[in-house]
Structure formats: structure tokens, C-alpha cells
C-alpha positions as CSV (number, residue, x, y, z in Angstrom):
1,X,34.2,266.1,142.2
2,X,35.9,263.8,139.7
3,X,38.1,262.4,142.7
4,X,34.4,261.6,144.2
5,X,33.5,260.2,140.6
6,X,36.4,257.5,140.8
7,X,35.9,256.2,144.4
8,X,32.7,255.5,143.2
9,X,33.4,253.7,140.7
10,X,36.6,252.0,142.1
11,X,33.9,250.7,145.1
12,X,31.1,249.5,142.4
13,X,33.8,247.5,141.1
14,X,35.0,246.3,144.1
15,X,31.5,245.0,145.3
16,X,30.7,243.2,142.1
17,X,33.5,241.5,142.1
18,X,33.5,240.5,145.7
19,X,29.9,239.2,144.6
20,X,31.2,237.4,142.2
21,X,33.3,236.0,144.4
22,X,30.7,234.7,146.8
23,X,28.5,232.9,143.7
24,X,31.6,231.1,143.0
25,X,34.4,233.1,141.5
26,X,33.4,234.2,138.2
27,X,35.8,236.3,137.5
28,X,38.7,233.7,138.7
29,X,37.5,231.1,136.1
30,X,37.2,233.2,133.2
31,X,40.7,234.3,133.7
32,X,41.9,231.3,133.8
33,X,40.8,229.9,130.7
34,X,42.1,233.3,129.3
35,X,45.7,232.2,131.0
């Protein structure tokens, strides 16, 4: 059950990131000005 617990999570990440992506890459920018 924790196994289950972690693909869950790992594929709620995934999917806001990859809609993040699509309004414009968020994620990208803040990392960069982090960098």
C-alpha cells in the first residue's frame, strides 16, 4: 500500500507539472532565476 501511496503521488506531480508546462513553463522560469 505505501508503493501504491508513492505512484500516486509521483503521477500528481507529474501532471501538475506537465500543466504547468502547457500555461507556459512555470516551473522552467522560476528555476531559472533561482540558477
Amino acid at each position: 500500500k505505501k508503493e501504491e501511496g508513492n505512484a500516486k503521488h509521483f503521477k500528481n506531480a507529474f501532471r501538475r507539472v506537465a500543466a504547468e508546462r502547457r500555461r507556459g513553463g512555470v516551473t522552467l522560469k522560476k528555476e531559472e532565476k533561482n540558477g
